[in-house]
Every structure is written in C-alpha cells, then in structure tokens.
C-alpha cells in the first residue's frame, strides 16, 4: 500500500494559544503532518524555539528588526529556515503552492489579509480568526466558493455546530439554507465568563487582571476580555451566520457555565444534537486537521460522572450589552460588523492599557456604531477604509 504524502501546514500566529495547541497536535502525528511555515509578530524567542523543533521552510515576523533578530537566532541553531516579514509575506505563506492547509489563528483584523489569501488560493483553511468572517463575511465566503477552498471552523462552538450538522451540509460550501435540511435553530453555548454572577453595578470597577481570568479556558488577553463582555459570543453569532447560512433569528445564545456542551443544533422534529468534550482547543483542532477522519488530540476523554450537572440560562443584555450590539450589527448588515469589530478592538486595548473602565467598552462601541453609517462592502479596500474610520472614531472618543 502506498504511503500517504505529508500534509504541509502553515500556522498563522504560531506563538499564540491556538498556534501552540496546533503544534502540540501536529507533534503527535509526524507521519501525517509537516510544518511549511510558522508566523508570529513579535514573540521572536518563542518562534525560534518552534522553528528548532518543527523546522519549517519559512518563518514570518512583523518587522525587519524582528526578522534580523530571528535570523541570528536561527543561524546560531544551524537552521536553514527562510525568514521574511510583513503582511505580504503572511499572504505569501498562506497561498504558497507548497502549503496544503492553513491554520488562520492571528488575532484581530491583522489576520484578515492572509486568511483571505488562503481562501483565494483554494487552501484547506482551519479558521480560528473571527475577524475574517466578521469583517468580510461575504467577500470571504465568495472567495472560498470561487476557488474551491475548504473552510473548517476552529472555534469550539462553531466546530461543535459543524459536527452536529448533516454530513452533506458540512461539505457544501455553496449558499445553503439550514431549514432545507431540517435545522430549526443553532444554539451557541457561552460560559458567561468571569462576571456571570458578579453584581452588575460593580462592573465599573473591574480590573484587566480580573477580566482576563477566564474560569474555563486559557486564552490570550484580548479574547479573554471579549469573553468577559460576551463580545466574543456576539462575534460568533455573526460567524455562525456566514458559516452555516443561518439568519440572526435562527441563532440563539445559551449560557452554559461548565463549557462541556460546546454548542448544539435544534432540528424541526424536536431533536437537539450536541457536541460535548473537555474545554481544550486541541479537540476542534484535531477534528479539523484530520476531517473527515478522527485522530488523537491529547485531550482526556470526558467523564460526565465527574461533571455531575450541566446548567443553562439565557443571557442578560443588561449584563452583556456587547452581545446585543453584535446582533444589531448582524441585522443591520453592510459594514456594521466591521465597525463593531474595529471599535471593540480599540476599546478593549484601551481597557487593557488602563485608559478606560470596563463598562466603557460597550459604551464606546455603541457610540461608534451610532456615529458611522453602515454601507455596502464590495471590496477589501472599502472594508479596510471603514475599519480605519471606526478606529479613528473610537480613539477620538477616548482622547
């Protein structure tokens, strides 16, 4: 029997939590996967260590100074990895002929261009970057369809939904109506973050360290704050619309503090299918890497007798106004989601930098969405123009 060729992987954002988890899964299956390229913006020492272990053909960093620093580190290790830098270099490794699969795990709008490059090049895309769909949903989906790319969600919630959908529907990248296959509703679960039971009137006093202390998941600081405000769930609602063809009215958020059920799909016959597992991102990463096969992820099997009970409640928009703002943006359409995302990124960073209070995050986003009218987005330049305008607007409010 002929031995299957290795699948060559580019990891956009290899030093972040998703990137590190992806490399952990890859290391368990050296007979199946090889690393083509690793990228990081500024964590040069960590990237050099990853290059030493996985020996990619290319490494990409953010600036020429970082590239020079990385080159010296790799030369000292006797490695021949080519070092490049900048956005175009990211797009190049995402679309390279030698690359089969792209893990799109760069956080924020910075991940948009290389993710779109991978889509246009027809790659197998493991999408962990929310902004690719939140900011440029129609553009991104159009690129996937026209190139014949394969799009697989990595967010634990969207991966769970994907697993609970009919097989034929999973594989169909064309425009589709979930009701045509008997889907009544998509149920996105949310942990509720660290402030689910904290008195609402005390949230003004939340510190950055408190906001990033997620009870169930180990994540980066920005996404941890998004979890605390539930903006992450709002962005996931918008993602679910583009991934699965569901309208806003077909997507419901359910707070589930245990983070054991990662999401559910409700069918017209009354059935509800759920995907369960321990809260570890290696599970959806392994699923997407091997799809439609299954491989070991390194995650222990779930023991429901230890969990004991599963709880569910509806989200409170007074406690989590960012979730309501995301629904508003999805319903508004056009560039509204781009404005929402840009305003959130700037506001969250201002909070982490100690410039604003926790409850000012949603207030700044709301003011920005009120000030900037949504418009139709026909190309990447128009999208980036709206993105930059929103960022300037938020900064003017902060200053």
XYZ file of C-alpha atoms in Angstrom:
399
model
C 0.000 0.000 0.000
C 1.346 3.435 -0.964
C 2.230 5.691 1.923
C 0.146 8.878 2.070
C 2.075 12.102 1.488
C 2.546 14.535 4.343
C 0.100 17.408 4.665
C 2.069 20.683 4.762
C 0.752 23.191 7.274
C 1.146 26.956 7.568
C 0.306 28.299 11.026
C -0.580 31.988 11.050
C 0.032 33.020 14.656
C 2.056 30.051 15.868
C 3.116 31.563 19.213
C -0.452 32.282 20.364
C -2.593 29.809 22.292
C -4.213 28.301 19.176
C -0.870 28.066 17.405
C 0.757 26.326 20.360
C -2.159 23.874 20.625
C -1.957 23.175 16.885
C 1.742 22.363 17.124
C 1.004 20.054 20.047
C -1.440 18.075 17.891
C 0.931 18.041 14.909
C 3.752 16.701 17.085
C 1.581 13.690 17.935
C 1.251 12.768 14.252
C 4.601 13.307 12.482
C 3.665 10.639 9.935
C 0.735 12.777 8.729
C 1.823 16.407 9.003
C 4.794 18.636 8.274
C 5.127 22.348 9.043
C 5.644 24.543 5.985
C 5.594 27.969 7.679
C 5.298 29.490 11.142
C 4.451 33.134 11.786
C 4.491 35.463 14.773
C 4.535 39.220 15.116
C 6.975 39.851 17.948
C 7.489 36.730 20.105
C 10.809 36.038 18.453
C 12.450 33.807 21.057
C 9.400 31.538 21.229
C 9.205 31.413 17.432
C 12.881 30.459 17.229
C 12.242 27.563 19.637
C 9.317 26.409 17.488
C 11.477 26.603 14.367
C 14.136 24.476 16.025
C 11.593 21.784 16.892
C 9.469 21.759 13.708
C 11.973 23.074 11.132
C 9.597 24.969 8.827
C 10.732 26.115 5.399
C 9.666 29.699 6.144
C 9.189 31.870 9.251
C 7.409 35.233 9.062
C 7.579 38.066 11.618
C 6.162 41.561 11.837
C 9.092 43.895 11.170
C 12.528 43.996 9.582
C 14.097 44.379 13.046
C 12.344 41.232 14.261
C 13.412 39.412 11.103
C 17.042 40.298 11.722
C 16.785 39.132 15.327
C 15.159 35.839 14.335
C 17.712 35.228 11.578
C 20.551 35.492 14.087
C 18.847 33.072 16.478
C 18.192 30.533 13.708
C 21.735 30.820 12.351
C 23.084 30.093 15.825
C 20.993 26.924 15.845
C 22.224 25.932 12.389
C 18.723 26.155 10.874
C 18.073 26.952 7.208
C 14.553 28.340 7.669
C 13.961 31.347 5.416
C 12.951 34.461 7.405
C 10.642 37.114 5.948
C 8.435 39.837 7.420
C 5.332 41.930 6.843
C 1.755 41.452 5.658
C 2.671 40.414 2.127
C 4.932 37.697 3.499
C 1.994 36.392 5.546
C -0.149 36.299 2.417
C 2.649 34.520 0.549
C 2.987 31.638 3.029
C -0.814 31.338 3.264
C -1.159 30.949 -0.505
C 2.099 29.161 -1.368
C 1.887 26.170 -3.688
C 3.874 24.094 -1.174
C 1.234 24.695 1.521
C -1.819 22.417 1.755
C -3.517 23.643 4.937
C -3.588 26.999 6.709
C -4.332 27.434 10.404
C -5.621 31.027 10.495
C -5.015 31.975 14.123
C -3.811 35.586 14.036
C -5.990 37.577 16.426
C -7.819 40.641 15.178
C -8.002 42.457 11.859
C -4.323 41.673 11.186
C -5.372 38.133 10.282
C -7.804 39.213 7.571
C -5.467 39.625 4.579
C -3.573 36.306 4.919
C -6.794 34.398 5.661
C -8.341 35.872 2.521
C -5.192 34.989 0.555
C -5.548 31.365 1.668
C -9.205 31.363 0.615
C -8.411 32.764 -2.823
C -5.655 30.170 -3.262
C -8.103 27.318 -2.620
C -6.436 26.041 0.548
C -7.894 23.946 3.328
C -8.491 26.692 5.893
C -8.787 25.986 9.601
C -10.395 29.236 10.671
C -9.679 30.439 14.203
C -9.581 34.118 13.227
C -13.077 35.522 13.867
C -12.444 38.754 12.033
C -12.113 37.109 8.616
C -15.843 36.402 8.689
C -16.985 39.212 10.996
C -15.343 41.933 8.916
C -15.541 40.481 5.432
C -18.164 37.744 5.576
C -19.493 37.933 2.030
C -16.085 38.646 0.482
C -14.520 35.730 2.340
C -17.296 33.253 1.562
C -17.282 34.312 -2.097
C -13.522 33.664 -2.234
C -13.949 30.208 -0.689
C -16.652 29.251 -3.181
C -14.936 30.582 -6.278
C -11.595 28.910 -5.503
C -12.968 25.625 -4.198
C -11.269 26.104 -0.816
C -12.323 24.000 2.168
C -13.400 26.029 5.201
C -13.403 24.326 8.610
C -14.215 26.216 11.837
C -11.844 26.001 14.815
C -13.789 27.974 17.422
C -15.007 25.256 19.769
C -18.604 26.434 19.336
C -18.607 26.525 15.536
C -16.685 23.285 15.317
C -19.342 21.722 17.565
C -22.141 23.045 15.338
C -20.299 21.742 12.284
C -20.090 18.269 13.843
C -23.829 18.306 14.650
C -24.943 19.206 11.107
C -25.801 16.627 8.419
C -22.713 15.355 6.613
C -23.796 16.609 3.187
C -24.427 20.045 4.659
C -20.959 20.079 6.242
C -19.297 19.539 2.865
C -21.399 22.050 0.913
C -19.514 25.345 0.618
C -22.225 26.890 -1.570
C -25.037 29.122 -0.359
C -27.402 26.961 1.645
C -30.477 27.187 3.821
C -30.237 25.228 7.096
C -34.021 24.772 7.144
C -33.722 22.772 3.914
C -32.024 20.003 5.921
C -34.395 20.245 8.878
C -32.360 22.606 11.067
C -34.638 24.768 13.200
C -32.059 26.679 15.226
C -28.375 26.898 16.093
C -27.673 27.063 19.830
C -24.344 28.720 20.674
C -23.233 27.982 24.199
C -21.340 30.551 26.266
C -19.581 30.139 29.590
C -20.679 33.580 30.772
C -17.072 34.471 31.570
C -15.695 35.556 34.950
C -18.515 38.020 35.794
C -21.607 35.886 35.242
C -22.681 36.225 38.873
C -20.958 39.477 39.833
C -23.264 42.366 40.719
C -23.794 44.484 37.590
C -23.339 47.747 39.493
C -19.773 46.696 40.437
C -18.578 46.016 36.887
C -17.276 49.565 36.508
C -14.515 48.605 38.954
C -13.337 45.506 37.042
C -9.552 45.425 36.519
C -7.782 43.986 33.458
C -6.373 41.134 35.547
C -9.869 40.203 36.698
C -11.247 40.388 33.158
C -8.642 38.029 31.676
C -9.090 35.380 34.396
C -11.441 33.083 32.471
C -12.887 30.284 34.628
C -12.628 27.526 31.989
C -10.358 28.447 29.075
C -6.719 29.552 28.773
C -6.744 32.278 26.118
C -4.988 35.479 25.075
C -5.757 38.736 26.875
C -7.878 40.315 24.151
C -10.145 37.322 23.606
C -10.401 36.837 27.373
C -11.779 40.369 27.730
C -14.158 39.627 24.844
C -15.375 36.625 26.815
C -15.915 38.786 29.898
C -18.057 41.244 27.889
C -19.544 38.412 25.782
C -18.470 40.259 22.654
C -16.753 37.019 21.704
C -20.159 35.359 21.604
C -21.563 38.237 19.611
C -18.793 37.843 17.051
C -19.508 34.109 16.992
C -23.171 34.827 16.205
C -22.017 36.786 13.143
C -19.569 33.998 12.232
C -22.313 31.383 12.513
C -24.435 33.370 10.073
C -21.710 33.203 7.420
C -20.516 29.670 8.153
C -23.891 27.974 8.243
C -26.259 30.273 6.354
C -28.402 30.929 9.427
C -30.315 34.175 9.941
C -29.972 36.126 13.203
C -33.371 34.793 14.298
C -32.079 31.212 13.900
C -29.058 31.716 16.174
C -29.609 31.615 19.925
C -27.038 32.079 22.674
C -27.336 29.895 25.783
C -25.160 30.410 28.860
C -23.646 27.117 29.979
C -21.042 27.734 32.723
C -19.468 24.265 32.633
C -18.286 24.653 28.988
C -18.872 20.924 28.433
C -21.502 21.212 25.705
C -19.719 23.341 23.121
C -22.828 24.052 21.048
C -25.998 22.408 19.757
C -28.224 22.155 16.692
C -32.002 22.001 17.094
C -33.990 20.187 14.390
C -37.606 20.587 13.258
C -38.556 17.162 14.648
C -37.657 18.258 18.179
C -34.233 16.607 18.254
C -31.285 18.559 19.658
C -27.809 17.299 18.814
C -24.890 18.431 20.974
C -21.115 18.030 20.877
C -19.523 17.516 24.296
C -15.912 17.479 25.418
C -13.403 18.823 27.896
C -12.636 22.526 27.344
C -9.434 22.093 25.350
C -8.862 23.628 21.912
C -6.855 20.626 20.759
C -10.137 18.760 20.202
C -11.541 21.037 17.456
C -8.033 21.499 16.027
C -7.535 17.732 15.682
C -11.024 17.346 14.216
C -10.410 19.965 11.531
C -6.881 18.792 10.723
C -7.985 15.225 10.012
C -11.555 15.847 8.763
C -13.409 13.710 7.794
C -11.213 11.270 9.752
C -10.515 11.338 13.500
C -7.107 11.450 15.169
C -5.891 11.602 18.763
C -5.704 15.144 20.143
C -4.089 14.543 23.513
C -7.271 15.623 25.303
C -8.543 13.268 28.038
C -11.957 11.695 27.496
C -14.873 13.490 29.118
C -16.160 11.887 32.332
C -19.752 13.036 32.865
C -19.870 11.442 36.302
C -17.190 13.884 37.413
C -19.004 16.855 35.849
C -22.166 15.887 37.734
C -24.520 18.527 36.315
C -24.976 20.822 33.345
C -26.637 24.228 33.725
C -28.232 26.553 31.169
C -29.576 30.111 31.386
C -30.462 32.900 28.962
C -28.029 35.822 28.618
C -28.944 39.173 30.153
C -28.376 42.066 27.745
C -28.089 44.488 30.695
C -25.111 42.497 31.970
C -23.781 41.782 28.460
C -24.697 44.741 26.193
C -21.930 43.810 23.730
C -23.918 40.718 22.772
C -26.909 42.880 21.852
C -24.664 45.220 19.828
C -23.407 42.246 17.797
C -26.939 41.093 16.998
C -27.739 44.668 15.941
C -24.723 44.709 13.623
C -25.669 41.392 12.013
C -29.219 42.572 11.371
C -28.004 45.933 10.018
C -25.675 44.216 7.511
C -23.221 46.018 5.272
C -20.196 47.352 7.112
C -21.875 47.356 10.544
C -19.975 44.273 11.717
C -16.690 45.789 10.510
C -17.414 48.936 12.544
C -18.390 46.831 15.571
C -15.204 44.765 15.419
C -12.871 47.725 14.924
C -14.451 49.691 17.756
C -14.206 46.677 20.047
C -10.527 46.071 19.296
C -9.582 49.651 20.141
C -11.807 49.810 23.220
C -10.522 46.509 24.615
C -6.905 47.573 24.149
C -7.646 50.892 25.862
C -9.120 48.956 28.785
C -6.108 46.623 28.982
C -3.848 49.699 28.910
C -5.741 51.242 31.832
C -7.113 54.164 29.811
C -10.825 53.359 30.241
C -13.057 51.408 32.598
C -14.567 48.016 31.824
C -18.104 49.286 31.185
C -16.812 51.948 28.813
C -16.038 49.217 26.276
C -19.670 48.711 25.261
C -20.401 52.433 25.533
C -17.621 53.314 23.088
C -18.746 50.642 20.640
C -22.345 51.866 20.768
C -21.284 55.499 20.221
C -19.142 54.495 17.247
C -21.932 52.468 15.645
C -24.316 55.396 16.126
C -21.870 57.845 14.576
C -20.820 55.832 11.490
C -23.480 54.775 8.999
C -23.251 51.235 7.681
C -22.581 50.906 3.946
C -22.268 48.057 1.468
C -18.838 46.439 1.157
C -17.768 45.393 -2.334
C -14.004 45.027 -1.979
C -11.226 44.772 0.586
C -10.208 48.420 0.193
C -13.689 49.668 1.112
C -13.718 47.300 4.071
C -10.357 48.495 5.373
C -11.429 52.112 4.925
C -14.458 51.547 7.160
C -12.268 49.661 9.619
C -9.775 52.526 9.880
C -12.509 55.161 10.116
C -14.087 53.280 13.006
C -10.731 53.004 14.800
C -10.069 56.729 14.412
C -13.555 57.490 15.711
C -13.112 55.371 18.849
C -9.710 56.893 19.529
C -11.209 60.364 19.272
C -13.837 59.399 21.854
C -11.180 58.008 24.190
C -8.927 61.056 23.925
